[in-house]
PDB file of C-alpha atoms in Angstrom:
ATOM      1  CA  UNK A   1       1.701 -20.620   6.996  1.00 51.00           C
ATOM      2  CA  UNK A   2      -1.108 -18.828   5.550  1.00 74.00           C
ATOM      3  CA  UNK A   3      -1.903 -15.070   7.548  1.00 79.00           C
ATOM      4  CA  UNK A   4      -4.643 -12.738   6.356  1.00 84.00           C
ATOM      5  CA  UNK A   5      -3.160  -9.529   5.902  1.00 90.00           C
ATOM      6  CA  UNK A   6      -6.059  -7.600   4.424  1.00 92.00           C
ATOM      7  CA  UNK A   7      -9.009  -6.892   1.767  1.00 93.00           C
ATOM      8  CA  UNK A   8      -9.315  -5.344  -0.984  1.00 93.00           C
ATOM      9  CA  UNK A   9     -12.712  -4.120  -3.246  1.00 93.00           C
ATOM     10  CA  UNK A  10     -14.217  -2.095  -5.680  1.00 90.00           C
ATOM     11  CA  UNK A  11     -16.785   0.875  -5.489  1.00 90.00           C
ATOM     12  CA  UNK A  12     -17.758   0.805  -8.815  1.00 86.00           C
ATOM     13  CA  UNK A  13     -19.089   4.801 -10.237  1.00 86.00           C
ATOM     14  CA  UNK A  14     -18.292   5.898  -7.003  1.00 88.00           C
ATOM     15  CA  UNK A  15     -14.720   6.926  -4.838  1.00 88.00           C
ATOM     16  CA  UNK A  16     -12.971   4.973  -3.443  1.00 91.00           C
ATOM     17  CA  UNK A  17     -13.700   5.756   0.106  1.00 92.00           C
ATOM     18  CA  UNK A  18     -14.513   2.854   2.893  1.00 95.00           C
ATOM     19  CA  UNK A  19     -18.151   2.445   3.865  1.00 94.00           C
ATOM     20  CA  UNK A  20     -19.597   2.013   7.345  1.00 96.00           C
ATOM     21  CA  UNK A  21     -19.252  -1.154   6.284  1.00 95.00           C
ATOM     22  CA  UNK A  22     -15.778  -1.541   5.365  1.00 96.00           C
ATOM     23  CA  UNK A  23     -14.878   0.469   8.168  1.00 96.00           C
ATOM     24  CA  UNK A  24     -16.967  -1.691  10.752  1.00 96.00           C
ATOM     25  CA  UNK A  25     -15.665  -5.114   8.972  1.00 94.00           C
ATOM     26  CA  UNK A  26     -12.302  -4.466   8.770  1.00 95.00           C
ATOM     27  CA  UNK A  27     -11.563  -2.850  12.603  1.00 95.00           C
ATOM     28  CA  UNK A  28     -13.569  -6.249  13.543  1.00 94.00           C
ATOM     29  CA  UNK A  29     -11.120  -8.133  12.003  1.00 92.00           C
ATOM     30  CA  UNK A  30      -7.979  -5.998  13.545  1.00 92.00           C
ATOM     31  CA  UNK A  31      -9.714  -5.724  16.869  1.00 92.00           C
ATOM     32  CA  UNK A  32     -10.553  -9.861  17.273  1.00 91.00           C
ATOM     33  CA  UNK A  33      -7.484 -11.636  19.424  1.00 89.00           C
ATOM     34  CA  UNK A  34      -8.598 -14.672  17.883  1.00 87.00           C
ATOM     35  CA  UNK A  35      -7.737 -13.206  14.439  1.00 84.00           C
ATOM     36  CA  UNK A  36      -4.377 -12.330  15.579  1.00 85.00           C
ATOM     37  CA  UNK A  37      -4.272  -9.578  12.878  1.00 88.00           C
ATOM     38  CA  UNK A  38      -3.386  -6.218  15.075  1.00 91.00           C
ATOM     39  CA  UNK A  39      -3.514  -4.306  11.741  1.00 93.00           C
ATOM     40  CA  UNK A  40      -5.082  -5.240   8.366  1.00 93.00           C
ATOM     41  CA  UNK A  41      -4.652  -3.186   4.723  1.00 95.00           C
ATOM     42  CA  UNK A  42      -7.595  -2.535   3.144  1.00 96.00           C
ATOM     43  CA  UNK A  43      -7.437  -1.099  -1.000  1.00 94.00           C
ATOM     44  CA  UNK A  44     -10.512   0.322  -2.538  1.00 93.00           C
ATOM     45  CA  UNK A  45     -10.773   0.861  -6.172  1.00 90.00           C
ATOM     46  CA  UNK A  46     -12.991   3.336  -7.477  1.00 88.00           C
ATOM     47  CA  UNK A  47     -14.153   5.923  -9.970  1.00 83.00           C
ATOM     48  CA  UNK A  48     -16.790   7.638 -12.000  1.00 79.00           C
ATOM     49  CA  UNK A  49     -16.217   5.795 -14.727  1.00 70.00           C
ATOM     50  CA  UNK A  50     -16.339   1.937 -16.827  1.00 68.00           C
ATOM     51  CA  UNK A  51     -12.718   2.636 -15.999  1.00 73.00           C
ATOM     52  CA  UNK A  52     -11.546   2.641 -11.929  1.00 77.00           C
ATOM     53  CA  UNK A  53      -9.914   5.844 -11.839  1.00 83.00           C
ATOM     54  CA  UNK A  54      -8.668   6.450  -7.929  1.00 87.00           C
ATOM     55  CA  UNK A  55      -7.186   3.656  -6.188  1.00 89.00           C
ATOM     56  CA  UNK A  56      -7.195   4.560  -1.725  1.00 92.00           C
ATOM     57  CA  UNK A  57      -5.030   2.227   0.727  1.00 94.00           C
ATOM     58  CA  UNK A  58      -6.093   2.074   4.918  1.00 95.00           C
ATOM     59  CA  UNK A  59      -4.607   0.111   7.698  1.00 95.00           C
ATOM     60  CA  UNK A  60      -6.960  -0.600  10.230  1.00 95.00           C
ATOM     61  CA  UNK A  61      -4.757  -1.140  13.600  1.00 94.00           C
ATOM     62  CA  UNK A  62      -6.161  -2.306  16.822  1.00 93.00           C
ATOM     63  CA  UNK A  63      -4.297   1.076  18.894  1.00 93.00           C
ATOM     64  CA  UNK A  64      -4.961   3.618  16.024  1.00 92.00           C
ATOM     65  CA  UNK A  65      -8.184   2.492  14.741  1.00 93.00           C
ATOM     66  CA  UNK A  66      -8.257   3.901  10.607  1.00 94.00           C
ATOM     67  CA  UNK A  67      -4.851   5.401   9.187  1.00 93.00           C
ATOM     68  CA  UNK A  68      -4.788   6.554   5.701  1.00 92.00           C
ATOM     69  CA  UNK A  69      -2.512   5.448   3.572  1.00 89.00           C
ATOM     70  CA  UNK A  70      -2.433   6.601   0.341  1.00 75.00           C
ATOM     71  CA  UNK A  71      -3.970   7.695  -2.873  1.00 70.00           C
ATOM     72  CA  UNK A  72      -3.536   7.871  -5.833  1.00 71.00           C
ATOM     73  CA  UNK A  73      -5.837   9.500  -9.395  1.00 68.00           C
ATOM     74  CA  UNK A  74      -4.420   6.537 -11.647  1.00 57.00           C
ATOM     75  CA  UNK A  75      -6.168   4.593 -14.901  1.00 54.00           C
ATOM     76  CA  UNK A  76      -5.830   0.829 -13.244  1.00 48.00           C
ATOM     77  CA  UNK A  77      -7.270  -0.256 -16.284  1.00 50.00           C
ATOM     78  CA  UNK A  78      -3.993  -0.205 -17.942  1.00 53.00           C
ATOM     79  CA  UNK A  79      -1.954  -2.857 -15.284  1.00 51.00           C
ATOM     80  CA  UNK A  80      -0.850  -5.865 -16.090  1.00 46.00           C
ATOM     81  CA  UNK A  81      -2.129  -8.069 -13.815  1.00 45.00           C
ATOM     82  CA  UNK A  82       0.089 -11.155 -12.619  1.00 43.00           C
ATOM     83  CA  UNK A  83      -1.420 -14.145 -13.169  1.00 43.00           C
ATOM     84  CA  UNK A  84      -1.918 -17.614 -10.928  1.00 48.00           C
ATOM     85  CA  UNK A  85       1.879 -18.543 -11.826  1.00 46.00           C
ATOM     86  CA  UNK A  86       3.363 -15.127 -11.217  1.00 45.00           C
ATOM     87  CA  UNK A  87       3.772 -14.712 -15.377  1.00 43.00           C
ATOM     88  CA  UNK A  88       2.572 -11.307 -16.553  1.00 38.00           C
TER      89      UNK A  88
END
């Protein structure tokens, strides 16, 4: 069963909030029936820097439109990312 459950993006030398665009795209996507997505998460990386520096979480839900999740002042550049096969 694959389900889309959200987006996420950069905003390179900028913050990390959502655009007119993002914010038009993603309440699309929670608003369509056909999508069957009520909500969807949407994380934006950003900063002022080479490095992303700010990393901002939204749900977009179909009854209560943009909520703000979270964020957070953190240097992403030192995860780990998982790979493919889930090994680190």
């Amino acid at each position: 069963l694959i389900h889309y459950v959200g987006d996420w993006h950069s905003h390179p030398n900028s913050v990390a909030n959502p655009s007119l665009m993002d914010d038009e795209n993603q309440s699309a996507v929670s608003a369509d029936l056909t999508a069957d997505c009520p909500e969807s998460i949407l994380l934006i990386l950003g900063g002022r820097s080479r490095e992303f520096e700010e990393i901002r979480a939204y749900v977009y839900s179909r009854k209560s439109g943009r909520v703000d999740l979270f964020r957070t002042n953190t240097d992403v550049s030192q995860c780990n990312p998982v790979a493919e096969d889930g090994v680190q």
